[in-house]
Short mmCIF file of C-alpha atoms in Angstrom, two decimals:
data_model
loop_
_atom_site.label_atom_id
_atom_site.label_comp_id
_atom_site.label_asym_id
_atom_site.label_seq_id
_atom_site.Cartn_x
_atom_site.Cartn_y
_atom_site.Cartn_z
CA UNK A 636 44.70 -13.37 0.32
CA UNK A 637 44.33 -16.87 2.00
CA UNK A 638 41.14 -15.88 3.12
CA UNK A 639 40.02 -14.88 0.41
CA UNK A 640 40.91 -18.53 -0.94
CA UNK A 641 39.53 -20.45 1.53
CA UNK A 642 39.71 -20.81 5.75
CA UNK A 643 42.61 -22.16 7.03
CA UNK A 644 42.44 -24.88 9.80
CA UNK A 645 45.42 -23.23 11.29
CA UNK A 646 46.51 -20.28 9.35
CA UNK A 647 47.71 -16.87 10.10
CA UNK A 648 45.44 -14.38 9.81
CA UNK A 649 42.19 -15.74 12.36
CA UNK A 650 41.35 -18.39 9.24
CA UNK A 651 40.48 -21.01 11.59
CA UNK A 652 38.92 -19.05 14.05
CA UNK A 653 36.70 -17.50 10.85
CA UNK A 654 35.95 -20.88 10.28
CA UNK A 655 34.68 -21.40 13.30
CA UNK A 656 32.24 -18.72 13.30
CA UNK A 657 30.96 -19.54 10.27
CA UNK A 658 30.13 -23.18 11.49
CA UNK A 659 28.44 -21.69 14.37
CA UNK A 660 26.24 -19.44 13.13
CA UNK A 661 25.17 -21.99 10.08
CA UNK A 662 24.41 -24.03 13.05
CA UNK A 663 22.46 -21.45 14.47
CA UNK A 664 20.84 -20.62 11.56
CA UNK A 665 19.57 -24.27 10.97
CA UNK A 666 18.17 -24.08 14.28
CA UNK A 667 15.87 -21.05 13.84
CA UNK A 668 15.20 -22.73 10.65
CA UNK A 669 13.71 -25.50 12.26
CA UNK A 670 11.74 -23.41 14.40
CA UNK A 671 10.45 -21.50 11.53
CA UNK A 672 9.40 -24.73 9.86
CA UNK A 673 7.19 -25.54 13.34
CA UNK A 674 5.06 -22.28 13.02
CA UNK A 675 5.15 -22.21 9.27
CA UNK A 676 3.38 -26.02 9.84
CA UNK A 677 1.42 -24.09 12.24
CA UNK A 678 0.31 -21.44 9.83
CA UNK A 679 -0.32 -23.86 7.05
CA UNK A 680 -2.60 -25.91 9.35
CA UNK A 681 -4.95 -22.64 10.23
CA UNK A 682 -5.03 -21.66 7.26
CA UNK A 683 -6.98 -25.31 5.85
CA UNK A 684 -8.52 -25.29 9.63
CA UNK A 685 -9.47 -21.34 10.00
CA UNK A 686 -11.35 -21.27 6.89
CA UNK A 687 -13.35 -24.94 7.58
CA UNK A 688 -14.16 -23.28 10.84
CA UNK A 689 -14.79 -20.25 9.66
CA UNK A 690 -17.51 -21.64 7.06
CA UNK A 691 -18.75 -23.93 9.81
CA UNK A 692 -19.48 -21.08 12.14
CA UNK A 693 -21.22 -18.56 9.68
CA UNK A 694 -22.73 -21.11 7.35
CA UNK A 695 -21.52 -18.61 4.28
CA UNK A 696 -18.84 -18.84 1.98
CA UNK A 697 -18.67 -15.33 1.88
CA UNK A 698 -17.20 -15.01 5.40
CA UNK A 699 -14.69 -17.59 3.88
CA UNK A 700 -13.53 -14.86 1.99
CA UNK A 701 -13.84 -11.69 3.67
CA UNK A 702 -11.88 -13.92 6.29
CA UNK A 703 -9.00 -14.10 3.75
CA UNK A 704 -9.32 -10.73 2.67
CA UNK A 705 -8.97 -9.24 6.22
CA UNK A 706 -5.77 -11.70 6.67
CA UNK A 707 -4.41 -9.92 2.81
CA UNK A 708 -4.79 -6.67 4.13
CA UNK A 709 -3.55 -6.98 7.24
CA UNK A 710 -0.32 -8.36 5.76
CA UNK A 711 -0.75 -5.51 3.33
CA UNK A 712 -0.33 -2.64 5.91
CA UNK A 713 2.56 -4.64 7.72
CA UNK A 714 4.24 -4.96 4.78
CA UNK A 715 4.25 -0.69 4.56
CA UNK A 716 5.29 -0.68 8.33
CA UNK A 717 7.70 -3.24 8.38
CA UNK A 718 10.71 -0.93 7.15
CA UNK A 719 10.34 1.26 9.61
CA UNK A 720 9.76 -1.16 12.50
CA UNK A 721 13.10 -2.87 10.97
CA UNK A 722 15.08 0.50 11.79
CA UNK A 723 13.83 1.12 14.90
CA UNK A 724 13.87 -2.35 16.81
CA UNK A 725 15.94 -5.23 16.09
CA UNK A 726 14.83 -8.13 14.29
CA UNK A 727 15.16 -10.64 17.15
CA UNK A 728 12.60 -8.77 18.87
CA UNK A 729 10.28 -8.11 15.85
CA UNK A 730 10.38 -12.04 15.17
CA UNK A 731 9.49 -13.14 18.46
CA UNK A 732 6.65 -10.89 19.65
CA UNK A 733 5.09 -12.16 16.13
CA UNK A 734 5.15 -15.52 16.62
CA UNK A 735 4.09 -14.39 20.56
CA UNK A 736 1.31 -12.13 18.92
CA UNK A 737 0.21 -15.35 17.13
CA UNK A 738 0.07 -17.78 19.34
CA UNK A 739 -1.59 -15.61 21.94
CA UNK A 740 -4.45 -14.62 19.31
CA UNK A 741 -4.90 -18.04 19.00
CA UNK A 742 -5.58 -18.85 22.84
CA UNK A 743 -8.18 -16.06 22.88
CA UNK A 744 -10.15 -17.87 20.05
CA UNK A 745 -9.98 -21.04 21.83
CA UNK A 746 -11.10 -19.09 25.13
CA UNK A 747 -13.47 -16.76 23.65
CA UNK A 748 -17.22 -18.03 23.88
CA UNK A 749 -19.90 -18.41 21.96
CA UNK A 750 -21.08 -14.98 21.65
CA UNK A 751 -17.29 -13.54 20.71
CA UNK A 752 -16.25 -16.28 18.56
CA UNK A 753 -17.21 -13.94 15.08
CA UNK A 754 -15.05 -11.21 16.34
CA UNK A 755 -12.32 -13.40 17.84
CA UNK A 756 -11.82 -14.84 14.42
CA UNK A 757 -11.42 -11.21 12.59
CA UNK A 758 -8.48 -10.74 15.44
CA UNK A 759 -7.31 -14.05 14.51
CA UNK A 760 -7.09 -13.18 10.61
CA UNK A 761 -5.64 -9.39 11.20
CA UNK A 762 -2.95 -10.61 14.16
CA UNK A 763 -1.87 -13.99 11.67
CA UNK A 764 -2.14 -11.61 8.59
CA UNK A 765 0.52 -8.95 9.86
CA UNK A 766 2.64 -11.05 12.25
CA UNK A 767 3.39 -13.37 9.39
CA UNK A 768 4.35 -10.49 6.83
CA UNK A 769 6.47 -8.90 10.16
CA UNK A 770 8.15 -12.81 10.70
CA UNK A 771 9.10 -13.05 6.99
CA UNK A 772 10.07 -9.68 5.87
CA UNK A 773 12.58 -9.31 9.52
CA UNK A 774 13.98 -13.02 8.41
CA UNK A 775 14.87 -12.36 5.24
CA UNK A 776 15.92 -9.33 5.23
CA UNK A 777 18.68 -10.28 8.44
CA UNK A 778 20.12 -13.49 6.69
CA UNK A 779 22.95 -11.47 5.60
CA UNK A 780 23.97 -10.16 8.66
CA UNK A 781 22.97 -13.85 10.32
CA UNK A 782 25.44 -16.29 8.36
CA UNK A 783 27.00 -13.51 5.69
CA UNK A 784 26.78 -12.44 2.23
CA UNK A 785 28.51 -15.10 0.62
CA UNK A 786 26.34 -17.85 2.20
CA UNK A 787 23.24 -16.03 1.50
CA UNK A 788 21.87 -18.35 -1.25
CA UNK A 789 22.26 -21.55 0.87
CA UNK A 790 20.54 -19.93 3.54
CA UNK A 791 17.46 -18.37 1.62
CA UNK A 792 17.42 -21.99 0.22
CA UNK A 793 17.43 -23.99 3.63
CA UNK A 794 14.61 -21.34 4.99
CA UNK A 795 12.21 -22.16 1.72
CA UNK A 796 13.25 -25.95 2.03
CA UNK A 797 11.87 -25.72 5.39
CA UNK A 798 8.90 -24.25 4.58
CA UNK A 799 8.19 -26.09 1.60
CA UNK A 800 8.38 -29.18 4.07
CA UNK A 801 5.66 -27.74 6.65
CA UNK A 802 3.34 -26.82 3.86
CA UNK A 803 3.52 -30.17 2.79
CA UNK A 804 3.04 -31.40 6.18
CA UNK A 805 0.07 -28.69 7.06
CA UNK A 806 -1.95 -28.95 4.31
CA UNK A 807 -2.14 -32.75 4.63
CA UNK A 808 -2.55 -33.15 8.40
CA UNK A 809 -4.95 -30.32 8.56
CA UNK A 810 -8.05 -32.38 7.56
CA UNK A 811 -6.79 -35.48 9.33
CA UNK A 812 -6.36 -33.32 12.81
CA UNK A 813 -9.74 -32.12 12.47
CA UNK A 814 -11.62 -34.49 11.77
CA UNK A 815 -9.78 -36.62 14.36
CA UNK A 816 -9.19 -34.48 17.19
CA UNK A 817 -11.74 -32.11 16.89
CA UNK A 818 -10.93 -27.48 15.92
CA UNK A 819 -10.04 -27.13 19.71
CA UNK A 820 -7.41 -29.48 19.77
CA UNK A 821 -6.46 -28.17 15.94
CA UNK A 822 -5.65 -24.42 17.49
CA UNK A 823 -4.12 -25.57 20.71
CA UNK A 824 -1.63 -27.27 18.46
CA UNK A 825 -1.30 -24.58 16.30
CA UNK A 826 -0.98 -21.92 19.41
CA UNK A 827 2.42 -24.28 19.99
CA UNK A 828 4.24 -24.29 17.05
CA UNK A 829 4.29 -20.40 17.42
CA UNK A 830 5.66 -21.05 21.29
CA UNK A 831 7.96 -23.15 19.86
CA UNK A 832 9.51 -20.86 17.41
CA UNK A 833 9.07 -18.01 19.58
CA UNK A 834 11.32 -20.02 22.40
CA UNK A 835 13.68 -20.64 19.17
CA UNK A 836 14.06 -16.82 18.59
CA UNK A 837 14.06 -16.25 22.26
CA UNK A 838 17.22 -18.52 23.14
CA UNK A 839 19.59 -17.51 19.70
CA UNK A 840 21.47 -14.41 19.20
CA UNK A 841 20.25 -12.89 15.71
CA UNK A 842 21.55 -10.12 14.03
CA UNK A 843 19.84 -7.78 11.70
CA UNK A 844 17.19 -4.57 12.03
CA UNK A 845 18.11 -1.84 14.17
CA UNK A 846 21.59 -3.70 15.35
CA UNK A 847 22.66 -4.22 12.02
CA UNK A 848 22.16 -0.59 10.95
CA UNK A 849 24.67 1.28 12.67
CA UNK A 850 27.06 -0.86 10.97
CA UNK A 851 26.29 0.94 7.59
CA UNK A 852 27.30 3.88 8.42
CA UNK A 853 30.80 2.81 9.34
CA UNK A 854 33.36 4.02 7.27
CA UNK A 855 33.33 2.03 3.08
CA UNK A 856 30.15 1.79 3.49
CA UNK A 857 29.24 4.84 1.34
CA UNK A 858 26.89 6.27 4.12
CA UNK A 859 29.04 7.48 6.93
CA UNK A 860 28.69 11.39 5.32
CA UNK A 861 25.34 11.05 5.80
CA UNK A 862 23.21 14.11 8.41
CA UNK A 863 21.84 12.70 11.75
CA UNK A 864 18.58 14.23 9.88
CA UNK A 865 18.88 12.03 6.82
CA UNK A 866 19.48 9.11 9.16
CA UNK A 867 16.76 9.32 11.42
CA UNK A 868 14.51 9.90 8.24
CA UNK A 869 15.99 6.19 7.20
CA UNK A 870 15.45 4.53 10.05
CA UNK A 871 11.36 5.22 10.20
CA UNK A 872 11.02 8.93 10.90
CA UNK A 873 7.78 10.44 9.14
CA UNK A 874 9.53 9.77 6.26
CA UNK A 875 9.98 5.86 5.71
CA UNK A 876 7.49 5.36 2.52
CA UNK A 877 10.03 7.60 0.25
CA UNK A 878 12.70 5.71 1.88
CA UNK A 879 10.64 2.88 0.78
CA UNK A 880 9.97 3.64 -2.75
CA UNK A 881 13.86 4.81 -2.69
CA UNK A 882 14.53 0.88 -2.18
CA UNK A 883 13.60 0.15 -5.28
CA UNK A 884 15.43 2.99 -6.77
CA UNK A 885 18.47 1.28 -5.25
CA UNK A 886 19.67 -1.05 -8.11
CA UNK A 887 18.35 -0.60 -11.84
CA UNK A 888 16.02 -2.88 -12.61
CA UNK A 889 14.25 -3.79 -9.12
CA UNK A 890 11.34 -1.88 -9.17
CA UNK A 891 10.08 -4.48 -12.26
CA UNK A 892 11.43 -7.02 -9.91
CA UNK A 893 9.56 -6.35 -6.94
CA UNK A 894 6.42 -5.68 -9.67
CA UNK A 895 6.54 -9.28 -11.53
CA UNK A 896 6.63 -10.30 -8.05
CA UNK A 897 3.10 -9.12 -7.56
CA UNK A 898 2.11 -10.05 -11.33
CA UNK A 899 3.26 -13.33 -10.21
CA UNK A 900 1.49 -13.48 -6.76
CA UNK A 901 -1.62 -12.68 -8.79
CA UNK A 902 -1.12 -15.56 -11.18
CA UNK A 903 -0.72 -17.56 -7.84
CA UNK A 904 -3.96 -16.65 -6.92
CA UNK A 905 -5.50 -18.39 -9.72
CA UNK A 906 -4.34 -21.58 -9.76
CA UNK A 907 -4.85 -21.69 -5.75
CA UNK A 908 -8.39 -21.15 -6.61
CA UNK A 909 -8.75 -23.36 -9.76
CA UNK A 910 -7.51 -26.44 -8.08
CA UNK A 911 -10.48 -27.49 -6.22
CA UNK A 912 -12.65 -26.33 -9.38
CA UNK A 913 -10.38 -28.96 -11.29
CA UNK A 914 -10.28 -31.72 -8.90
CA UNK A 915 -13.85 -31.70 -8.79
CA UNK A 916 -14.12 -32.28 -12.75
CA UNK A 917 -11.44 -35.31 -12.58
CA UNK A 918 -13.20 -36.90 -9.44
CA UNK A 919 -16.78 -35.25 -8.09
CA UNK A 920 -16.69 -38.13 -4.99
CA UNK A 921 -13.02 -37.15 -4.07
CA UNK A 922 -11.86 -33.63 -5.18
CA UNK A 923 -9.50 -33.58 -2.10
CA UNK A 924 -7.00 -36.38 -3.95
CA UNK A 925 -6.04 -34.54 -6.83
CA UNK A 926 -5.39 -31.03 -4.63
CA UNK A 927 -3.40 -32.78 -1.88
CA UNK A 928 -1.39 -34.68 -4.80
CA UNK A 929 -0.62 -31.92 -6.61
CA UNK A 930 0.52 -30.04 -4.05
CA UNK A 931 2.79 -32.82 -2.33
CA UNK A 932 4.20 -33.27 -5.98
CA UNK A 933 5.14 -29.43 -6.52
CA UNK A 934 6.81 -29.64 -2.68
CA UNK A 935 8.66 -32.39 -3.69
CA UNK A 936 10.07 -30.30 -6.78
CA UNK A 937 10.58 -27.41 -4.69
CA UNK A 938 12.48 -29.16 -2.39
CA UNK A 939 14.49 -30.65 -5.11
CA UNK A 940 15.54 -27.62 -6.20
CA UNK A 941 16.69 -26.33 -3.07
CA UNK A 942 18.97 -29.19 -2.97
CA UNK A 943 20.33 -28.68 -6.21
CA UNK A 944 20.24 -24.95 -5.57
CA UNK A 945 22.48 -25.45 -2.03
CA UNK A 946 24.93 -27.40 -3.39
CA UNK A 947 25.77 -25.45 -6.08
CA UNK A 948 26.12 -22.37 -4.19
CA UNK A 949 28.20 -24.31 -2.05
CA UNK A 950 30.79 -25.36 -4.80
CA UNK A 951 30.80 -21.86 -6.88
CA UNK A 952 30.14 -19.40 -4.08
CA UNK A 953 27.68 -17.99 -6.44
CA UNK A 954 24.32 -17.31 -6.17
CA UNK A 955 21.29 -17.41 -8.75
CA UNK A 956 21.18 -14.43 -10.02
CA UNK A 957 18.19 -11.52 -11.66
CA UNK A 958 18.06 -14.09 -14.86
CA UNK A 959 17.04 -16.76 -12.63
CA UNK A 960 14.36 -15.10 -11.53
CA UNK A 961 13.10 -13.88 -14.95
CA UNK A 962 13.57 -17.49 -16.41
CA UNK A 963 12.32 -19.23 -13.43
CA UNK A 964 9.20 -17.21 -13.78
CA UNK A 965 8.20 -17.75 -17.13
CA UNK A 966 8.99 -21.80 -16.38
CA UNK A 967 6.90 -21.53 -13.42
CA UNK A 968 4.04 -20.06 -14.94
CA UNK A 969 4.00 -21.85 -18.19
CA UNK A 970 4.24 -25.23 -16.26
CA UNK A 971 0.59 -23.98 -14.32
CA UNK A 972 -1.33 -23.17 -17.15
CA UNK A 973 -0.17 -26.76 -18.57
CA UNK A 974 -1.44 -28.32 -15.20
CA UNK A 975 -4.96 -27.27 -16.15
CA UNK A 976 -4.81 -28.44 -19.76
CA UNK A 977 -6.25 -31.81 -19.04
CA UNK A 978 -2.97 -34.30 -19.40
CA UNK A 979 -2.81 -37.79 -18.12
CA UNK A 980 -2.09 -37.60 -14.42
CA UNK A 981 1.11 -39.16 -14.74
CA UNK A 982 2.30 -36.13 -17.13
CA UNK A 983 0.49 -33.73 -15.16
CA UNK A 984 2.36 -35.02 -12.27
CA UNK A 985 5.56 -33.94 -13.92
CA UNK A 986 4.31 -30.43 -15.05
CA UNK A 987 3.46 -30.26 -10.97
CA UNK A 988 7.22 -31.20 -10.28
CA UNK A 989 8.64 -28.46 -12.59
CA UNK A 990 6.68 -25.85 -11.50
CA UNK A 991 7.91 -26.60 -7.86
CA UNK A 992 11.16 -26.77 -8.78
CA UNK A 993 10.95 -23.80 -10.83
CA UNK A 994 9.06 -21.93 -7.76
CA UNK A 995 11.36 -22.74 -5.80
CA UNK A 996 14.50 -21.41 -8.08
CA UNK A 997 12.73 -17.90 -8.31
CA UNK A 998 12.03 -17.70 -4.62
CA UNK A 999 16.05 -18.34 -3.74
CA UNK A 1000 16.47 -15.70 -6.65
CA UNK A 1001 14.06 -13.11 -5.62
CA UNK A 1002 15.03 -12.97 -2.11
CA UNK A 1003 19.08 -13.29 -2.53
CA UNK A 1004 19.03 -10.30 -5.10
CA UNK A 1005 16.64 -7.91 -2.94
CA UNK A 1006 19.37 -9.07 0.12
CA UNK A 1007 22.48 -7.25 -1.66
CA UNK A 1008 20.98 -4.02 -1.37
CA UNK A 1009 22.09 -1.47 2.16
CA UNK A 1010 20.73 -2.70 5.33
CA UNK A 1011 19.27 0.56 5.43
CA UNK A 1012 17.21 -0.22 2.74
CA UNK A 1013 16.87 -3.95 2.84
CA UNK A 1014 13.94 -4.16 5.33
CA UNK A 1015 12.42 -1.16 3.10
CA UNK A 1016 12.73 -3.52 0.23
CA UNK A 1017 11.05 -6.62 1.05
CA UNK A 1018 8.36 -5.28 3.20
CA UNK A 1019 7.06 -3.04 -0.23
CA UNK A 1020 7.51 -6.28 -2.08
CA UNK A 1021 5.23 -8.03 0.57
CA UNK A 1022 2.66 -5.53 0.34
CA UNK A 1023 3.27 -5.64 -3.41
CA UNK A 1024 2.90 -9.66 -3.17
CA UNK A 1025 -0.55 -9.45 -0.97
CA UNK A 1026 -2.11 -6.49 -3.13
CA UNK A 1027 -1.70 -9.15 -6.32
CA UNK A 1028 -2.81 -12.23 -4.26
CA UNK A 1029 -5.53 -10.46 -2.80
CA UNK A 1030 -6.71 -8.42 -5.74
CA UNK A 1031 -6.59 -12.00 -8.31
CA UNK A 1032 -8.66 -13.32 -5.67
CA UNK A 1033 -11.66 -11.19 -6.06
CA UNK A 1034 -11.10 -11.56 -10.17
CA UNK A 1035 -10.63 -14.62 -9.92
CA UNK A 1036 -13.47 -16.10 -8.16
CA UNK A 1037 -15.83 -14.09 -10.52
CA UNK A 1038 -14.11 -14.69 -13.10
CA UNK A 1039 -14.41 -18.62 -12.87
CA UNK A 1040 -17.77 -18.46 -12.25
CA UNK A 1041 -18.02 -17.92 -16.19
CA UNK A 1042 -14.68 -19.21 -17.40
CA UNK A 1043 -12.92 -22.42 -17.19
CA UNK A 1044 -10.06 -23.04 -14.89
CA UNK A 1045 -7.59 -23.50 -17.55
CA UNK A 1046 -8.89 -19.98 -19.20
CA UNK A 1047 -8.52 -18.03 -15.92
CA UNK A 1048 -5.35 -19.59 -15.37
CA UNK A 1049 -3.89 -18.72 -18.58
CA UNK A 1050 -4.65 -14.97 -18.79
CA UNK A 1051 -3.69 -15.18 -14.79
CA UNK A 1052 -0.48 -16.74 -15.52
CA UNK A 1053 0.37 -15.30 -18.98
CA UNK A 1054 0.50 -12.00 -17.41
CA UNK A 1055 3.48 -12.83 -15.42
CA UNK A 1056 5.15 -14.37 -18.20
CA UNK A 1057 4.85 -10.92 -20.76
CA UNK A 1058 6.18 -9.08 -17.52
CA UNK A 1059 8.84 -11.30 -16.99
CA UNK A 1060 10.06 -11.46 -20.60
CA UNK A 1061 10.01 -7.52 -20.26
CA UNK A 1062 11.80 -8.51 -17.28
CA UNK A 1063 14.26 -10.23 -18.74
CA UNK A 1064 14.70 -7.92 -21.59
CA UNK A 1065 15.60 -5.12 -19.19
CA UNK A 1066 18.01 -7.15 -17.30
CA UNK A 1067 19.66 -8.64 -20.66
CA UNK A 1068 20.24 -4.85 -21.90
CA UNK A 1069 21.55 -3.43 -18.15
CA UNK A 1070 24.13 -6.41 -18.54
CA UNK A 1071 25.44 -5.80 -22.00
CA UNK A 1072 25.47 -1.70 -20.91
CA UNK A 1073 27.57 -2.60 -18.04
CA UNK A 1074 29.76 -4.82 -20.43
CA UNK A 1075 30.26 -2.16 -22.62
CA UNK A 1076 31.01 0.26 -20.10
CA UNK A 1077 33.31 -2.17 -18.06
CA UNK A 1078 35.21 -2.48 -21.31
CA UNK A 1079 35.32 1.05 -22.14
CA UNK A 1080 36.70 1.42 -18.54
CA UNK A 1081 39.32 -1.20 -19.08
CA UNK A 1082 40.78 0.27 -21.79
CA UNK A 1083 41.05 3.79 -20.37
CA UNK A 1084 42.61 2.21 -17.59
CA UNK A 1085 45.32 0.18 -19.35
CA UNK A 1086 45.92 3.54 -21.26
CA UNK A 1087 46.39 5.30 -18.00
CA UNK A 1088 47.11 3.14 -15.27
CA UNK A 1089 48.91 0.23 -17.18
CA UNK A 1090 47.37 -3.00 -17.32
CA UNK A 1091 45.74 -4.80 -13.96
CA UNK A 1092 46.98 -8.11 -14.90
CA UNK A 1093 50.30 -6.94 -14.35
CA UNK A 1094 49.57 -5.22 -10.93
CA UNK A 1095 50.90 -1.81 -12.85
CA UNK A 1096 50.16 0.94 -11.14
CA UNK A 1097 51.14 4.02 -13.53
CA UNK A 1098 52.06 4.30 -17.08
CA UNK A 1099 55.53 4.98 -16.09
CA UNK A 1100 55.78 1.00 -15.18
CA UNK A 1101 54.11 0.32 -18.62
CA UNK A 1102 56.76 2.13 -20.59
CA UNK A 1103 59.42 -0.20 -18.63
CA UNK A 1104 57.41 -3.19 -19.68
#
């Protein structure tokens, strides 16, 4: 009972030694955060750099986007794999041979010559496409198992506050490194920020993947009747995509989860390409101000809500929950299709903050609900929900660009955008009537067990006791 209170500097029990561990493996955690934050900089900066060099090199716009599209697929299959990778290797080792695999793509496009350069940039976009969906998916899927359930939310908040930060940081160094320093010098500093956070990964002990699964099956767990058959088909026999779809049979209500996630990755895809449609209408000499504003603005929201996010996870011990999601969604996307409606800057500025800050409130959301389900499931789980992301991105890509070649931006945006927002009220509605079933049911159980088993509040036991009472 006094650890379930709260640790004790020197109680009995192992309080302060439970303390202790929990110190150290925040600590460790805000270490491979920082790391993380170093390659996602890394990735942000290839992805402004890739695609200027890509364009450069070919001349087309089209290889612009068949670049992209190779990257979206490749993340697409990983996504599918993922799972089963997760049960079969640990995710210490997945996370470092894909920053590794990263950073030694890039080399070979910095080595390759002239003659190669075409088909060292399709490696590039398939090895950064899957390595990054591998990196995420074995991350977030671990942080339980890395600092513990109960400090899940601050950690899923610290990891996006990170990356929010490096975006930030990428996307407006990108053009300054080029221009400055020349694309050699760009990938040679992108090839080390995935050394970096590989050497990260490399020197920390991380839990989660194949380690972390053995411990379901230990007795409470609710899988330790399971066959040796049943568990091999788990952990990425020929059978991991049922165990995949069986993920999202795991809780009611996450299979529409893990699909407004891909409604909403497909409104994402809109506004990423409207932007530099709509900067060019405010300011034809300088479309690059209004892009790189907006975006520093939304990171600055983000961030914000991170903060407010952490510390109230810190001081409840509760974490934002399904309705969170749902809400933050329909915030999130009504706030884009506003930023398109031609405001004054200094509102529009303000839209911008709220939909980081509401971005940033679904992704804590998202990822800390798909993170209570069964280890054995968990990588299952979030690498079908980044396939499920990619498929949207990609596919509002392609509608998108045609689609704006006869539409304005704020027209795409908001049949882009209002599609997430009907799923998510559907969202919500499902979520609002699994809640008042349980309710009813958690009642119904109450009273059958104060007619049977006395009442709980008393610590009662039988009826026997009530009778006394």
């Amino acid at each position: 009972m006094d650890e379930a209170d709260g640790p004790k500097a020197n109680g009995a029990g192992g309080g302060g030694g439970k303390d202790r561990d929990t110190a150290v493996s925040e600590r460790r955690f805000r270490f491979l955060v920082a790391g993380y934050a170093v390659s996602s900089y890394g990735t942000f900066l290839n992805m402004v750099a890739l695609n200027l060099f890509v364009y450069e090199t070919t001349g087309r716009a089209l290889a612009m986007g068949l670049f992209m599209a190779v990257r979206l697929a490749s993340g697409f299959v990983a996504g599918l794999a993922v799972g089963g990778l997760l049960a079969r290797f640990s995710a210490k080792s997945i996370m470092l041979w894909a920053n590794v695999g990263q950073g030694s793509v890039m080399l070979v496009l910095i080595l390759a010559p002239e003659s190669l350069v075409t088909g060292a940039l399709m490696a590039v976009s398939v090895v950064i496409g899957a390595c990054g969906t591998l990196f995420m998916v074995a991350l977030r899927s671990s942080i339980p198992e890395m600092v513990g359930e109960d400090r899940r939310a601050w950690a899923n908040s610290l990891s996006i506050t990170g990356r929010s930060l490096a975006m930030v940081a990428g996307f407006a160094s990108a053009g300054v490194v080029v221009s400055l320093v020349g694309y050699t010098a760009a990938f040679l500093l992108d090839m080390a920020t995935f050394v970096v956070c590989a050497v990260t990964v490399a020197l920390l002990p991380i839990a989660g993947g194949k380690g972390s699964a053995s411990a379901v099956g230990a007795p409470g767990t609710g899988k330790a009747g399971k066959s040796e058959k049943a568990e091999k088909s788990e952990k990425g026999g020929p059978r991991w995509r049922p165990v995949a779809f069986l993920a999202l049979a795991a809780a009611p209500g996450l299979g529409l989860m893990v699909a407004l996630r891909g409604v909403d990755a497909f409104g994402s895809s809109s506004h990423n390409a409207a932007l530099p449609i709509y900067s060019t209408s405010l300011d034809a000499s300088n479309p690059a101000v209004f892009v790189s504003a907006f975006w520093c603005v939304w990171a600055l929201g983000n961030i914000g809500a991170q903060q407010v996010i952490q510390r109230y996870a810190q001081r409840t011990g509760r974490s934002v929950g399904a309705l969170g999601f749902g809400y933050g969604t329909v915030v999130m996307s009504a706030a884009f299709i506003a930023a398109f409606a031609g405001f004054p800057l200094a509102v529009t500025a303000v839209i911008a903050l709220i939909a980081g800050a509401a971005d940033g409130l679904t992704e804590v959301a998202y990822t800390s609900h798909l993170q209570t389900l069964p280890a054995t499931l968990r990588g299952h789980a979030f690498g079908l929900s980044a396939t499920f992301e990619n498929l949207g991105f990609g596919v509002g890509m392609i509608l998108v660009a045609a689609a704006l070649d006869r539409f304005s931006p704020l027209a795409v945006v908001g049949w882009s955008h209002g599609a997430a927002i009907v799923v998510a009220v559907v969202f919500l509605l499902r979520v609002a009537g699994l809640r008042r079933r349980a309710e009813r049911t958690g009642r119904a159980g109450l009273r059958k067990e104060e007619a049977v088993e006395g009442r709980p509040d008393r610590g009662d036991r039988d009826g026997a006791e009530v009778s006394r009472g």
